[in-house]
Amino acid sequence: MNTETLAWVQSPFGDVCTQGAHVARWLSGGRDVLFLSRRSRFERGQAIRGGVPVIFPWFGDDPEGLGRPAHGFARRMTWNLVEKRLEAEALHVALELSDDAGTRALWPHAFGLRLEAELGAALTLTLRVENRDGAPLRFETALHTYLAIGDVRRATLSGLAGATFLDKLDGGRRHREGRAPLAFTGEIDRVYVDTGATCTLEDPVLGRTLTVEKEGSRSTVVWNPWVEKAARLADMADDEWPAMLCVESGNVADDRVTLAPGATHTQRVRIRCS
Ligand code: TA6
């Protein structure tokens, strides 16, 4: 891993990059649970392809069409490492990002972000957003988790039965999920809204089950680029798409957050592997 241009906290439990407060690796039972592209760039200002990108203050393309970076700016900026504790059972880190001239040029608001990560028997991420402005803040967030799987074509995802989703492959139109677990036969890019459900991924190829449990998050995003889109991603090898599935926890679209001045919004995700 090219660690020259970025600062890292590396441990037997996994690795965290100060750019984006980005958990890039987490191991359970000695095996990687997060996908990390072998083509990912590890350069200042470039999003890392894999792990858990922190998405703030908007999800997806610039909502105002001003050419600002997709998925906001938090994942591209260097956060301050304020806590680092390596214990026998886990690595604990906390990183913070506050508004500055650079962020205000993109998004003219005062805020404080804090990401707490515990890499141990489970991966627990807590993202706190504080409104330091004099007016309400409206924003979207996501912990854009890339799960490592044996073959997406043989995996199934349960927990979203009956949920409403916006299908980004169908112009964002609303659909309702059926009762059966999701199976994957092509590109998928869906924002499930108004759901606090825990999702369970069955991976028969690697012989494991991954669970994604969340609090303070009403949206779950499910994404796999499949063949064509993966080929268009410079920081993802063409043959990597079967080995990943994004199951992201956030507050997107209908679930965007409006936060009163001085208030703090907290969301948490806990990922387990068994
Ligand atoms: O989370 C799904 C998504 O919004 C997809 O539409 C795809 O663009 C993915 O995020 C990756 O986005 P990125 O900006 O990291 O290439």
mmCIF file of C-alpha atoms in Angstrom, residues 149-253:
data_model
loop_
_atom_site.group_PDB
_atom_site.id
_atom_site.type_symbol
_atom_site.label_atom_id
_atom_site.label_comp_id
_atom_site.label_asym_id
_atom_site.label_seq_id
_atom_site.Cartn_x
_atom_site.Cartn_y
_atom_site.Cartn_z
ATOM 1 C CA ILE A 149 -17.363 -11.037 -0.925
ATOM 2 C CA GLY A 150 -16.408 -14.182 -2.799
ATOM 3 C CA ASP A 151 -18.743 -13.664 -5.782
ATOM 4 C CA VAL A 152 -21.627 -11.206 -5.837
ATOM 5 C CA ARG A 153 -23.452 -13.501 -8.282
ATOM 6 C CA ARG A 154 -23.793 -16.082 -5.524
ATOM 7 C CA ALA A 155 -24.434 -13.751 -2.599
ATOM 8 C CA THR A 156 -27.823 -12.729 -1.176
ATOM 9 C CA LEU A 157 -28.784 -9.723 0.943
ATOM 10 C CA SER A 158 -31.719 -9.755 3.332
ATOM 11 C CA GLY A 159 -33.308 -7.114 5.558
ATOM 12 C CA LEU A 160 -34.832 -4.808 2.950
ATOM 13 C CA ALA A 161 -38.037 -6.710 2.204
ATOM 14 C CA GLY A 162 -40.919 -4.324 1.543
ATOM 15 C CA ALA A 163 -38.736 -1.196 1.714
ATOM 16 C CA THR A 164 -39.147 1.625 -0.781
ATOM 17 C CA PHE A 165 -36.121 2.372 -2.911
ATOM 18 C CA LEU A 166 -35.064 4.975 -5.452
ATOM 19 C CA ASP A 167 -33.577 3.149 -8.412
ATOM 20 C CA LYS A 168 -30.676 5.172 -9.834
ATOM 21 C CA LEU A 169 -30.707 2.898 -12.869
ATOM 22 C CA ASP A 170 -34.338 3.872 -13.530
ATOM 23 C CA GLY A 171 -34.070 7.646 -13.304
ATOM 24 C CA GLY A 172 -34.451 7.594 -9.527
ATOM 25 C CA ARG A 173 -38.011 6.218 -9.773
ATOM 26 C CA ARG A 174 -39.522 4.724 -6.643
ATOM 27 C CA HIS A 175 -40.084 0.969 -6.335
ATOM 28 C CA ARG A 176 -40.974 -1.345 -3.517
ATOM 29 C CA GLU A 177 -38.674 -4.244 -2.640
ATOM 30 C CA GLY A 178 -40.201 -7.720 -2.729
ATOM 31 C CA ARG A 179 -40.211 -10.262 0.081
ATOM 32 C CA ALA A 180 -37.306 -12.422 -1.104
ATOM 33 C CA PRO A 181 -33.664 -11.653 -0.250
ATOM 34 C CA LEU A 182 -31.880 -9.670 -2.945
ATOM 35 C CA ALA A 183 -29.883 -11.703 -5.447
ATOM 36 C CA PHE A 184 -27.527 -10.004 -7.910
ATOM 37 C CA THR A 185 -27.662 -10.523 -11.673
ATOM 38 C CA GLY A 186 -26.562 -7.104 -12.946
ATOM 39 C CA GLU A 187 -25.597 -3.563 -11.954
ATOM 40 C CA ILE A 188 -27.526 -2.391 -8.919
ATOM 41 C CA ASP A 189 -27.659 1.157 -7.550
ATOM 42 C CA ARG A 190 -30.541 1.655 -5.121
ATOM 43 C CA VAL A 191 -31.236 4.069 -2.281
ATOM 44 C CA TYR A 192 -33.596 2.378 0.185
ATOM 45 C CA VAL A 193 -35.351 5.021 2.270
ATOM 46 C CA ASP A 194 -37.127 5.107 5.625
ATOM 47 C CA THR A 195 -35.486 1.892 6.813
ATOM 48 C CA GLY A 196 -33.513 1.257 9.970
ATOM 49 C CA ALA A 197 -33.141 -2.430 9.144
ATOM 50 C CA THR A 198 -30.096 -4.540 9.809
ATOM 51 C CA CYS A 199 -28.894 -6.110 6.563
ATOM 52 C CA THR A 200 -27.423 -9.598 6.347
ATOM 53 C CA LEU A 201 -25.197 -10.696 3.492
ATOM 54 C CA GLU A 202 -24.804 -14.425 2.920
ATOM 55 C CA ASP A 203 -21.556 -15.278 1.147
ATOM 56 C CA PRO A 204 -21.470 -18.993 0.282
ATOM 57 C CA VAL A 205 -18.179 -18.663 -1.607
ATOM 58 C CA LEU A 206 -16.185 -17.406 1.372
ATOM 59 C CA GLY A 207 -18.480 -19.323 3.717
ATOM 60 C CA ARG A 208 -19.406 -16.346 5.893
ATOM 61 C CA THR A 209 -22.242 -14.085 6.879
ATOM 62 C CA LEU A 210 -21.789 -10.319 7.197
ATOM 63 C CA THR A 211 -24.250 -8.167 9.117
ATOM 64 C CA VAL A 212 -24.610 -4.398 8.838
ATOM 65 C CA GLU A 213 -26.487 -3.013 11.861
ATOM 66 C CA LYS A 214 -27.135 0.722 12.135
ATOM 67 C CA GLU A 215 -28.505 3.502 14.341
ATOM 68 C CA GLY A 216 -29.350 7.074 13.408
ATOM 69 C CA SER A 217 -29.568 6.102 9.740
ATOM 70 C CA ARG A 218 -32.783 5.837 7.712
ATOM 71 C CA SER A 219 -31.258 5.080 4.301
ATOM 72 C CA THR A 220 -29.435 2.012 3.031
ATOM 73 C CA VAL A 221 -27.679 2.168 -0.344
ATOM 74 C CA VAL A 222 -26.890 -1.022 -2.275
ATOM 75 C CA TRP A 223 -24.417 -0.768 -5.147
ATOM 76 C CA ASN A 224 -22.448 -2.988 -7.452
ATOM 77 C CA PRO A 225 -21.133 -1.490 -10.722
ATOM 78 C CA TRP A 226 -21.091 -4.825 -12.613
ATOM 79 C CA VAL A 227 -19.090 -5.201 -15.827
ATOM 80 C CA GLU A 228 -19.610 -2.006 -17.843
ATOM 81 C CA LYS A 229 -19.462 0.541 -15.026
ATOM 82 C CA ALA A 230 -16.493 -1.209 -13.391
ATOM 83 C CA ALA A 231 -14.626 -0.950 -16.714
ATOM 84 C CA ARG A 232 -15.226 2.819 -16.622
ATOM 85 C CA LEU A 233 -13.773 3.211 -13.129
ATOM 86 C CA ALA A 234 -10.069 4.004 -13.423
ATOM 87 C CA ASP A 235 -9.478 3.095 -9.781
ATOM 88 C CA MET A 236 -11.112 -0.325 -9.987
ATOM 89 C CA ALA A 237 -9.711 -3.263 -11.943
ATOM 90 C CA ASP A 238 -12.114 -4.715 -14.530
ATOM 91 C CA ASP A 239 -12.202 -8.085 -12.772
ATOM 92 C CA GLU A 240 -12.910 -6.796 -9.264
ATOM 93 C CA TRP A 241 -16.656 -6.135 -9.416
ATOM 94 C CA PRO A 242 -17.651 -9.713 -8.393
ATOM 95 C CA ALA A 243 -15.619 -9.341 -5.193
ATOM 96 C CA MET A 244 -17.538 -6.439 -3.688
ATOM 97 C CA LEU A 245 -20.943 -5.131 -2.705
ATOM 98 C CA CYS A 246 -21.587 -1.741 -1.177
ATOM 99 C CA VAL A 247 -24.116 -1.810 1.671
ATOM 100 C CA GLU A 248 -24.084 1.780 2.824
ATOM 101 C CA SER A 249 -25.745 3.315 5.880
ATOM 102 C CA GLY A 250 -26.719 6.966 5.772
ATOM 103 C CA ASN A 251 -29.365 9.622 5.495
ATOM 104 C CA VAL A 252 -29.998 10.319 1.833
ATOM 105 C CA ALA A 253 -32.771 11.860 -0.330
#
